[in-house]
mmCIF file of C-alpha atoms in Angstrom:
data_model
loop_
_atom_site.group_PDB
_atom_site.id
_atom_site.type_symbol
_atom_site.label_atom_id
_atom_site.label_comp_id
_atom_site.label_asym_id
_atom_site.label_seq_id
_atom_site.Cartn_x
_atom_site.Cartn_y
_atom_site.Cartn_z
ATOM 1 C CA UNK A 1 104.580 156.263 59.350
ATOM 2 C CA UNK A 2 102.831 158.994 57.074
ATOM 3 C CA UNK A 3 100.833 162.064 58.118
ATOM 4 C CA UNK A 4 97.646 163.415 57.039
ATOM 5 C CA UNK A 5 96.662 166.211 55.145
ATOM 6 C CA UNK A 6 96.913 169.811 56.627
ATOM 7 C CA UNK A 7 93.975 171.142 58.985
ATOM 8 C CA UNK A 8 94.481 174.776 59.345
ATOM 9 C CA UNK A 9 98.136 174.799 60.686
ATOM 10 C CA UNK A 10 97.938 171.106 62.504
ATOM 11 C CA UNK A 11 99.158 167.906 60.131
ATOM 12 C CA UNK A 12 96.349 165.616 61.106
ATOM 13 C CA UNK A 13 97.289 162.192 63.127
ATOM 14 C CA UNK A 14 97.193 158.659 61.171
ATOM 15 C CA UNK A 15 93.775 158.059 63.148
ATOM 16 C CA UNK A 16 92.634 160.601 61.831
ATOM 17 C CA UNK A 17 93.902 160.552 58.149
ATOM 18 C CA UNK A 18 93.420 156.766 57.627
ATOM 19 C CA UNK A 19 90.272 156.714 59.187
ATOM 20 C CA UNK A 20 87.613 154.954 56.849
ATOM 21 C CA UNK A 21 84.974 157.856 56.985
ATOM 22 C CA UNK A 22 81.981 155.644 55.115
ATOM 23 C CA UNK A 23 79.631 158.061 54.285
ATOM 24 C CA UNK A 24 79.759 159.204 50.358
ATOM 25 C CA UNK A 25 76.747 161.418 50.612
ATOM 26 C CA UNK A 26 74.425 162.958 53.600
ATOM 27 C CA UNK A 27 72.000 160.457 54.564
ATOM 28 C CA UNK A 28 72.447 156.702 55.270
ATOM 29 C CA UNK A 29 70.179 153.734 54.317
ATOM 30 C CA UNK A 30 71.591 149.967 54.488
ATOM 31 C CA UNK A 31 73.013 148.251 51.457
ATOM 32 C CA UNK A 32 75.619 145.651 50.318
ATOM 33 C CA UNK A 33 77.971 148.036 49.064
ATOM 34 C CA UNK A 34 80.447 145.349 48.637
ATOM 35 C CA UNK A 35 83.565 146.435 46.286
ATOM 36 C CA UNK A 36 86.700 144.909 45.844
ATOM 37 C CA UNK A 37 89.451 144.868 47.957
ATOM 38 C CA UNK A 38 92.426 146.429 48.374
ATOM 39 C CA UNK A 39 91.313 149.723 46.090
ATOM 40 C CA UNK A 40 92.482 152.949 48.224
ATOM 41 C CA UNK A 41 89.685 155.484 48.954
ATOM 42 C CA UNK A 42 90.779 158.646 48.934
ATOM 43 C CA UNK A 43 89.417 161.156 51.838
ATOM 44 C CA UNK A 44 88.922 164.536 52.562
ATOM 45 C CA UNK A 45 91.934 163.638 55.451
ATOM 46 C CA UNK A 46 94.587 161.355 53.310
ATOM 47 C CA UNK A 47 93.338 157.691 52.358
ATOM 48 C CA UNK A 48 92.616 154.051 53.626
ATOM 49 C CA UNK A 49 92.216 150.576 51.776
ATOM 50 C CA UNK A 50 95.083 149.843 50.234
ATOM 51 C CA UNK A 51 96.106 146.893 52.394
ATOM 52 C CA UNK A 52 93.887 143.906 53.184
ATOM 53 C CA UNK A 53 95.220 143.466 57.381
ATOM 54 C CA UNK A 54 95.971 147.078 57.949
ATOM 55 C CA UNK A 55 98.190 147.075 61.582
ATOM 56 C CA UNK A 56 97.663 150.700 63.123
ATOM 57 C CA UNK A 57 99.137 152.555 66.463
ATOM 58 C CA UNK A 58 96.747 149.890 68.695
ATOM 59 C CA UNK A 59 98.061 146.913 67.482
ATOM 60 C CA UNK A 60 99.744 145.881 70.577
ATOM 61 C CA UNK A 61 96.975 147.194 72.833
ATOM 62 C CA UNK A 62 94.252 145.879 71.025
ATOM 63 C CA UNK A 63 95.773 142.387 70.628
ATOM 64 C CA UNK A 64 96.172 142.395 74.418
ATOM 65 C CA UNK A 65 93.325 143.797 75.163
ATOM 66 C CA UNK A 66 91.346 140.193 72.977
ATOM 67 C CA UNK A 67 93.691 137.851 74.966
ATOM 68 C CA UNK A 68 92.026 139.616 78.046
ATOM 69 C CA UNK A 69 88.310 139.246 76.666
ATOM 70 C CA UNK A 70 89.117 135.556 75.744
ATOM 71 C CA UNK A 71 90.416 134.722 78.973
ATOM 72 C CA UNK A 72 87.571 136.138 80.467
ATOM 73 C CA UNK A 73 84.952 134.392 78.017
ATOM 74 C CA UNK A 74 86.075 132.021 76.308
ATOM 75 C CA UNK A 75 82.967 131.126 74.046
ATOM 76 C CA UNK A 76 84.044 134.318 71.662
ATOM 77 C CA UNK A 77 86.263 131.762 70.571
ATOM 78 C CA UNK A 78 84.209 128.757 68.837
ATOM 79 C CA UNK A 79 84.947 126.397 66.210
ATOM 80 C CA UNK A 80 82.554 123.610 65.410
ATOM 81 C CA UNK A 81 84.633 119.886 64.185
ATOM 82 C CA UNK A 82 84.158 119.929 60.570
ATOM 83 C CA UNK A 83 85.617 123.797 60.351
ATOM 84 C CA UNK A 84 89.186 122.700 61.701
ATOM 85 C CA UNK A 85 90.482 122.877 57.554
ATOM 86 C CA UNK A 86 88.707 126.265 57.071
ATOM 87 C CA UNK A 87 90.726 127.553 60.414
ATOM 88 C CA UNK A 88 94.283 126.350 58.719
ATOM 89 C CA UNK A 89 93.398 127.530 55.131
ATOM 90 C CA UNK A 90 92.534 131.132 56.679
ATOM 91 C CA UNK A 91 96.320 130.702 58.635
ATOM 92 C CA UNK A 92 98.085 129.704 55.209
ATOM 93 C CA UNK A 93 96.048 132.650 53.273
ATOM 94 C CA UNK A 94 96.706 135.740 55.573
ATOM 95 C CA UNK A 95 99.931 134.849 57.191
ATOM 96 C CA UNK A 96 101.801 135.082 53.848
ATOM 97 C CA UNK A 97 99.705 138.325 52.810
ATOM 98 C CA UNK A 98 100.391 140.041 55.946
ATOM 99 C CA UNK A 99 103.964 139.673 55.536
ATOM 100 C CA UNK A 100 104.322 141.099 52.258
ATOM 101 C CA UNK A 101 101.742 143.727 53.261
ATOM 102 C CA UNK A 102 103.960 144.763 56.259
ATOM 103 C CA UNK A 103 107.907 143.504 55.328
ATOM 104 C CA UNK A 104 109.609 145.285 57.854
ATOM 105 C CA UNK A 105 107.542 143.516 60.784
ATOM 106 C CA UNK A 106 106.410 140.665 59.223
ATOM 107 C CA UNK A 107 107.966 137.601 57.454
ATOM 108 C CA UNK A 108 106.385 134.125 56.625
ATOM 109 C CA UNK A 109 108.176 131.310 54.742
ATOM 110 C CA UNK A 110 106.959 127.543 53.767
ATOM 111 C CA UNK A 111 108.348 124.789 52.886
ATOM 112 C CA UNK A 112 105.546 121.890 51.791
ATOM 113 C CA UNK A 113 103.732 121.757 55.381
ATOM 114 C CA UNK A 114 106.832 123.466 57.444
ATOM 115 C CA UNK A 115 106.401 127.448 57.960
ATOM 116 C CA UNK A 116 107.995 130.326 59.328
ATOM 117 C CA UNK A 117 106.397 132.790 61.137
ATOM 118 C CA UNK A 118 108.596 136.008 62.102
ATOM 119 C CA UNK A 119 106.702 139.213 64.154
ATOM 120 C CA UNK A 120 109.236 141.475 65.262
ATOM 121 C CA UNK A 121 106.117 143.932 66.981
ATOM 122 C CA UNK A 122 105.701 140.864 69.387
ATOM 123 C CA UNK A 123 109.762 139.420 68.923
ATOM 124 C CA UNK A 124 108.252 136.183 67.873
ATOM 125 C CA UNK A 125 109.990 133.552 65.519
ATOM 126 C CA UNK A 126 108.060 130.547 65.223
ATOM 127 C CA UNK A 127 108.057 127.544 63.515
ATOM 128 C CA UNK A 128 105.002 125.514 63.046
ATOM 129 C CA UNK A 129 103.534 122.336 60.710
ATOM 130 C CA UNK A 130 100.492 123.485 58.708
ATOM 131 C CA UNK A 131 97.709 121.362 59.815
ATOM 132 C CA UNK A 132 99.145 120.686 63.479
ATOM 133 C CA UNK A 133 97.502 122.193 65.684
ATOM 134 C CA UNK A 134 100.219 120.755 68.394
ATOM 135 C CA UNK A 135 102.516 122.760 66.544
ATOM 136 C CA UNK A 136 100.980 125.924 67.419
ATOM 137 C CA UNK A 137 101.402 127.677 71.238
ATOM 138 C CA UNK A 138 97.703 128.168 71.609
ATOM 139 C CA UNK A 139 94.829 126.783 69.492
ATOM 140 C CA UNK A 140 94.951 127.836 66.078
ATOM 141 C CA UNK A 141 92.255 130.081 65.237
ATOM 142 C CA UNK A 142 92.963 131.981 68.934
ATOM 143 C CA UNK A 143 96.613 132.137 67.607
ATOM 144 C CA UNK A 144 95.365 133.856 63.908
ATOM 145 C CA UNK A 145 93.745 136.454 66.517
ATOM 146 C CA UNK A 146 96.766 137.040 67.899
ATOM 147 C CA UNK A 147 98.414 138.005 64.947
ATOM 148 C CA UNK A 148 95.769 140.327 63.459
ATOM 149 C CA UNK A 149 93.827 143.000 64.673
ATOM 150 C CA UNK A 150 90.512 142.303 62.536
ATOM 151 C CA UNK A 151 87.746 139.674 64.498
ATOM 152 C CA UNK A 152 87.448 136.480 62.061
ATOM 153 C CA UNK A 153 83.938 134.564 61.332
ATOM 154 C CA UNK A 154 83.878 131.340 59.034
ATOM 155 C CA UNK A 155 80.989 130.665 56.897
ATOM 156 C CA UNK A 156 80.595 126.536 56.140
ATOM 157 C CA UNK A 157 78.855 126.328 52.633
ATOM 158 C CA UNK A 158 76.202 123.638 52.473
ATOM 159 C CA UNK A 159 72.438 122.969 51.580
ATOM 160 C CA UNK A 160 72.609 126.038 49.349
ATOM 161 C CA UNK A 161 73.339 128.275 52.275
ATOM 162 C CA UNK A 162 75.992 129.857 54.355
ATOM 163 C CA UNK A 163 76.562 128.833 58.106
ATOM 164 C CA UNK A 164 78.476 130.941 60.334
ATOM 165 C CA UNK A 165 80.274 127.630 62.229
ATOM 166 C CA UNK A 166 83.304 129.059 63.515
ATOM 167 C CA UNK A 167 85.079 132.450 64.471
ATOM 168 C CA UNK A 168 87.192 134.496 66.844
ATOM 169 C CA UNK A 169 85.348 137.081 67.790
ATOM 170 C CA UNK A 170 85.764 139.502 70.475
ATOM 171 C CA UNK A 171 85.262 143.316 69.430
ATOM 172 C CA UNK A 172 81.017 142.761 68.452
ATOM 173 C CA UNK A 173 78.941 145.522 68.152
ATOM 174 C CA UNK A 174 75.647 144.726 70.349
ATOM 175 C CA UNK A 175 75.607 141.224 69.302
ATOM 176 C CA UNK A 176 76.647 137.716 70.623
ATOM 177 C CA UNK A 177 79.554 135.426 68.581
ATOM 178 C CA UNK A 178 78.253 133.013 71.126
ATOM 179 C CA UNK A 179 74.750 132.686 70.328
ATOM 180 C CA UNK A 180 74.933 133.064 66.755
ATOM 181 C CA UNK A 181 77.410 130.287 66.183
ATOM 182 C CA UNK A 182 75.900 127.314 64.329
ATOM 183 C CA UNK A 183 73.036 129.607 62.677
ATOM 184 C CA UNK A 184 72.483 130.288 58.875
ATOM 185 C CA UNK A 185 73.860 133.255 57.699
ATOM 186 C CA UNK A 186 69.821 134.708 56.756
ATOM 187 C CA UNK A 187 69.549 133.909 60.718
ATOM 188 C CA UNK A 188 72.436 136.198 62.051
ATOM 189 C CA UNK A 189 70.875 138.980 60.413
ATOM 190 C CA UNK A 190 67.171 138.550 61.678
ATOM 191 C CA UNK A 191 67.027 141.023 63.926
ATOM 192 C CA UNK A 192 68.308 144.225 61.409
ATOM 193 C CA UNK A 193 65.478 146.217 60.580
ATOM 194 C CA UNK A 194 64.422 147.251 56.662
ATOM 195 C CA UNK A 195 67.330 144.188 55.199
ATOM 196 C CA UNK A 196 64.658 141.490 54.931
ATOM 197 C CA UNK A 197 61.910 143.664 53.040
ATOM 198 C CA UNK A 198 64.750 145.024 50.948
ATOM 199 C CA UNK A 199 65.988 141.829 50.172
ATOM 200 C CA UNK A 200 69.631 143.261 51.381
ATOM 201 C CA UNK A 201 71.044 139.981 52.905
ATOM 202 C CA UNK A 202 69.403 137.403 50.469
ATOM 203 C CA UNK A 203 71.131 139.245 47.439
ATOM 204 C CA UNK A 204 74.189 139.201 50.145
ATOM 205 C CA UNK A 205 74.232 135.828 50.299
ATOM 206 C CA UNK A 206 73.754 135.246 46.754
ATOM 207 C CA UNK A 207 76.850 136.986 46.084
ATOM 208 C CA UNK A 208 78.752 134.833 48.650
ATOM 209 C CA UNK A 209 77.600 132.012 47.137
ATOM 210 C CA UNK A 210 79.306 132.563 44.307
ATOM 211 C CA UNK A 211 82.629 133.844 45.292
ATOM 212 C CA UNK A 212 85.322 132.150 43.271
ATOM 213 C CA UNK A 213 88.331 131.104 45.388
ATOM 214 C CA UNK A 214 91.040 133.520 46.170
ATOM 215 C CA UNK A 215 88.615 136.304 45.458
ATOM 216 C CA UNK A 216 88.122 139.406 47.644
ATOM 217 C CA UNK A 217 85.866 141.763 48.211
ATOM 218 C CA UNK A 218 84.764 144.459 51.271
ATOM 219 C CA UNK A 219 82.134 146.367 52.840
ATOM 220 C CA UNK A 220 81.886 149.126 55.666
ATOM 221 C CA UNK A 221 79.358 149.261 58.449
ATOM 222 C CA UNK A 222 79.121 151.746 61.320
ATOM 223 C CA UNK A 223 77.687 152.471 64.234
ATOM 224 C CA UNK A 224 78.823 154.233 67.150
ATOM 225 C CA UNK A 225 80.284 153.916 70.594
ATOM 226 C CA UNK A 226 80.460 155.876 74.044
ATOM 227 C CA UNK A 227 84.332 155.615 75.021
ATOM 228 C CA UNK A 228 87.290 153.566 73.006
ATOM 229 C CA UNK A 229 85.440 150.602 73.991
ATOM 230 C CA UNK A 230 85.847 147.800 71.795
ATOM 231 C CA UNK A 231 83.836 144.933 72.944
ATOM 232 C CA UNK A 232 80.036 145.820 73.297
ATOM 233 C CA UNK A 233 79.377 142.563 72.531
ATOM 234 C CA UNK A 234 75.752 141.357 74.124
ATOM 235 C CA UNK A 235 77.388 139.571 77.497
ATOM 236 C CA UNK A 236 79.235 142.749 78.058
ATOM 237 C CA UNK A 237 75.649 145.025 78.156
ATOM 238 C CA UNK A 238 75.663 145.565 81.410
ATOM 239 C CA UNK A 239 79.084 147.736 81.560
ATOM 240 C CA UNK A 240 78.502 149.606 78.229
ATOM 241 C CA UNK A 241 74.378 150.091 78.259
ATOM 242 C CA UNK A 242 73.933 152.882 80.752
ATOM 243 C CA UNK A 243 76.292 155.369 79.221
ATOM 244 C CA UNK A 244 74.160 155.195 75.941
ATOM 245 C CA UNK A 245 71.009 156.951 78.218
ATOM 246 C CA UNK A 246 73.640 159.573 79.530
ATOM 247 C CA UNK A 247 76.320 160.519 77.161
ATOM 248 C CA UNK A 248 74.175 163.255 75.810
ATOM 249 C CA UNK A 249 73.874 164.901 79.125
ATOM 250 C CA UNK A 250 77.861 164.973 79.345
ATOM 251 C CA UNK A 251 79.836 168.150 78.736
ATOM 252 C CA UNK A 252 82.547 165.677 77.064
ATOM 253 C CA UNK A 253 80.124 164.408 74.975
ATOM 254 C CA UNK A 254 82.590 165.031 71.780
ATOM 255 C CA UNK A 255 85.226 163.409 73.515
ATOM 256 C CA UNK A 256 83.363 160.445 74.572
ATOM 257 C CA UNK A 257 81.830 159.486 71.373
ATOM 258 C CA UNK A 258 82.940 157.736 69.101
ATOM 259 C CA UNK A 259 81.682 157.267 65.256
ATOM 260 C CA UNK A 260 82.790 153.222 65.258
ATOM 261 C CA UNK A 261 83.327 151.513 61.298
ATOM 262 C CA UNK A 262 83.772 148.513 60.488
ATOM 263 C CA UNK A 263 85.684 147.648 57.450
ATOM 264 C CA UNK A 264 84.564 143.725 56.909
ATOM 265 C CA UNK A 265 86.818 141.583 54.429
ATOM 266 C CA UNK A 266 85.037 138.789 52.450
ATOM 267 C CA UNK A 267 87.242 136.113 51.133
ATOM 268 C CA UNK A 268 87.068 132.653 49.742
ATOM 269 C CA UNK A 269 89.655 130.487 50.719
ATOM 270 C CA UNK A 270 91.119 128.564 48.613
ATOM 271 C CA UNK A 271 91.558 125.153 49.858
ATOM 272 C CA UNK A 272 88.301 124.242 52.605
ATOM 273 C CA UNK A 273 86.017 126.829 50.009
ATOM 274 C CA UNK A 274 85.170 128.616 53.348
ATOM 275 C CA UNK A 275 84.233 132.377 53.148
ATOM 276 C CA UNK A 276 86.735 134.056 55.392
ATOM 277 C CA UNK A 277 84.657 137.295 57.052
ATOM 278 C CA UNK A 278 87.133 139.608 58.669
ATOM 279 C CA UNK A 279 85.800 142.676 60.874
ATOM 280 C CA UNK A 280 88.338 145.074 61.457
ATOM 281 C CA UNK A 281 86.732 147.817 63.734
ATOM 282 C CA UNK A 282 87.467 151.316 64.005
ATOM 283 C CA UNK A 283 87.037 154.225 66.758
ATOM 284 C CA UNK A 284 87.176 157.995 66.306
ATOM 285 C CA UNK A 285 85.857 161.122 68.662
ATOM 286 C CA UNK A 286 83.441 163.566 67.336
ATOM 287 C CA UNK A 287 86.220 165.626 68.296
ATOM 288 C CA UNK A 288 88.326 164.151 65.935
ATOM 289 C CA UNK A 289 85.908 164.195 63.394
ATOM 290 C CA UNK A 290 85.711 167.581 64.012
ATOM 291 C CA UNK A 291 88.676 167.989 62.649
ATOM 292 C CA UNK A 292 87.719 167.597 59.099
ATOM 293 C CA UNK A 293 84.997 169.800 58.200
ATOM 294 C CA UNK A 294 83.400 167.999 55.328
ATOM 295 C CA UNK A 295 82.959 164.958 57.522
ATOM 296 C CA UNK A 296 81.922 167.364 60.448
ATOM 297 C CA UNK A 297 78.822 168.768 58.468
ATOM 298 C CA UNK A 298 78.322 164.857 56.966
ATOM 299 C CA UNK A 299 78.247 163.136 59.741
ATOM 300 C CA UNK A 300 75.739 165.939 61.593
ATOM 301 C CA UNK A 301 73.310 165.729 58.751
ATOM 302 C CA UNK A 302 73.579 161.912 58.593
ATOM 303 C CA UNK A 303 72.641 161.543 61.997
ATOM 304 C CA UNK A 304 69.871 163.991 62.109
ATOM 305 C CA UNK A 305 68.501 162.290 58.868
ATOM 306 C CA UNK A 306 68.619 158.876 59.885
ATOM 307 C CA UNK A 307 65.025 157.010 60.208
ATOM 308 C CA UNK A 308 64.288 156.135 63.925
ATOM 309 C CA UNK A 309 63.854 152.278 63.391
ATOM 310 C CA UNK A 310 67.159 152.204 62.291
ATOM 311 C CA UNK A 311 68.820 154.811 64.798
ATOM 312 C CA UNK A 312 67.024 152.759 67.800
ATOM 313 C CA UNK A 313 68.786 149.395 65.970
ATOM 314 C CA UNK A 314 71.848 151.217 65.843
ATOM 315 C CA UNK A 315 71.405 151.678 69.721
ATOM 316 C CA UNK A 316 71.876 155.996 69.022
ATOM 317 C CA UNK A 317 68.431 157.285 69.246
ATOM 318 C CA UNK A 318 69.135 158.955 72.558
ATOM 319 C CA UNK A 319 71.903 160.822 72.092
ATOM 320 C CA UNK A 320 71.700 160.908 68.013
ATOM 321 C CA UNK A 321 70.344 164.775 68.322
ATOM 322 C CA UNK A 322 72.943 165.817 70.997
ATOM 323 C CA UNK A 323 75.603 165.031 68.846
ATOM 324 C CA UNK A 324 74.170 165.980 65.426
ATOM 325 C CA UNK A 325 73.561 168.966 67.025
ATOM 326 C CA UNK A 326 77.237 169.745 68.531
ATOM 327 C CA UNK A 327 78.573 168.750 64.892
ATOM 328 C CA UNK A 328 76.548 170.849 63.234
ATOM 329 C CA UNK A 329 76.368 174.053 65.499
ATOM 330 C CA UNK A 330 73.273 174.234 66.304
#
């Protein structure tokens, strides 16, 4: 495991120096800014990109911490009967990338419809049948979520649109897996203010359209989060919704918040045509961010820039000034 970059006399953690900071310039307005994958960006702290299922210091926790959300709910898990292929094809795509993106943990060999999984960070060796799901310990798609930290939505392509018809996820930011299943992709994204006028998910869509297999591209979104709390999914808005109206009150307000990115891989798979949608969310503390003065003063101005329709869509207009104001001193 690497270290960052030097901060004053400290070496900066890995969350810290492979965090993907996503803001290239001082003020924020929504766009596809979709780019290949796998290109490394280079920070002001070290760098991030350069794998497509990056595996962290919370792999174990957060993998443990899904199986607890699913057993609690299981509707973050849905897959509707005509995605079943699209579920396998995403297991024969990232299984064999993962390995060779992580060697020393990971190995996956096939032989026609016979594999090899190997995971020594959970001492598994298993051996499955591609396509049998009897073969598998838990249902498939639950057992891809095992495996990889990222949340996974499957977009069906038909009638000249994209359908979100199946996924695994349980880390959503203010929005429900559960309701949203089944709905065209233009649908999912109703509610986001300024997209539609800007024609932001229409030329989104387009471009998903007309994905060739195999090929991959990314994105990163952001919002942000009271506490390392993962799942503010909708059904959970009771636990999470009340420390949004009092954070900025709290003393440990830099401690408590967190600036929350997700880096979301878009990928055609190869043998269903399926666009594989990965969401692999991250968490870091205004202290941390702190840390690293260019993204100190960024993020500050960001926030104190940011028009109120989307700050109150973001769910941060009421603490938004508190903690533009602690980042930029003022």
């Amino acid at each position: 495991m690497s270290s960052g970059v030097i901060d004053g006399t400290a070496v900066l953690p890995e969350r810290i120096s492979r965090f993907p900071f996503p803001f290239p310039s001082d003020s924020y307005r929504y766009s596809t800014n979709v780019e290949p994958a796998l290109k490394t960006v280079v920070t002001e702290a070290g760098a991030w990109g350069g794998r497509l299922l990056d595996i962290d210091e919370h792999y174990r926790h957060e993998l443990t911490e899904r199986d607890a959300v699913l057993t609690r709910d299981p509707t973050r898990l849905q897959v509707l009967p005509h995605m079943r292929p699209a579920v396998w094809d995403a297991i024969s795509t990232l299984l064999p990338i993962m390995a060779a993106e992580h060697p020393d943990a990971m190995s996956f060999d096939r032989d026609g419809n016979a594999c090899r999984w190997q995971n020594t960070l959970q001492d598994l060796d298993l051996e499955f049948t591609l396509g049998d799901d009897g073969s598998l310990p838990v249902e498939p798609l639950r057992f891809l979520g095992s495996q990889i930290q990222d949340d996974i939505a499957l977009l069906d392509q038909r009638e000249g649109a994209l359908w979100l018809d199946a996924g695994l996820v349980t880390f959503a930011a203010d929005w429900s897996f559960g309701f949203d299943v089944g709905m065209k992709f233009l649908e999912v994204h109703g509610p986001v203010p300024r997209v539609h006028q800007e024609q932001i998910i229409t030329r989104a869509q387009q471009f998903l359209l007309r994905l060739q297999p195999g090929e991959k591209y990314r994105r990163a979104n952001w919002t942000m989060t009271v506490d390392r709390r993962l799942d503010t999914s909708t059904e959970t808005y009771p636990q999470w919704a009340r420390d949004r109206a009092t954070v900025a009150g709290d003393p440990a307000l830099p401690d408590r918040l967190h600036l929350r990115v997700e880096v979301q891989h878009l990928i055609r798979l190869p043998h269903s045509g399926a666009v594989l949608f990965l969401v692999r969310t991250h968490l870091l503390s205004l202290s941390d961010i702190a840390r690293v003065p260019a993204w100190r003063e960024r993020l500050g101005r960001v926030l104190a820039e940011l028009p109120e329709d989307m700050a109150e869509y973001k769910g941060i207009s009421r603490y938004r000034s508190a903690a533009s104001a602690w980042l930029l001193g003022t």
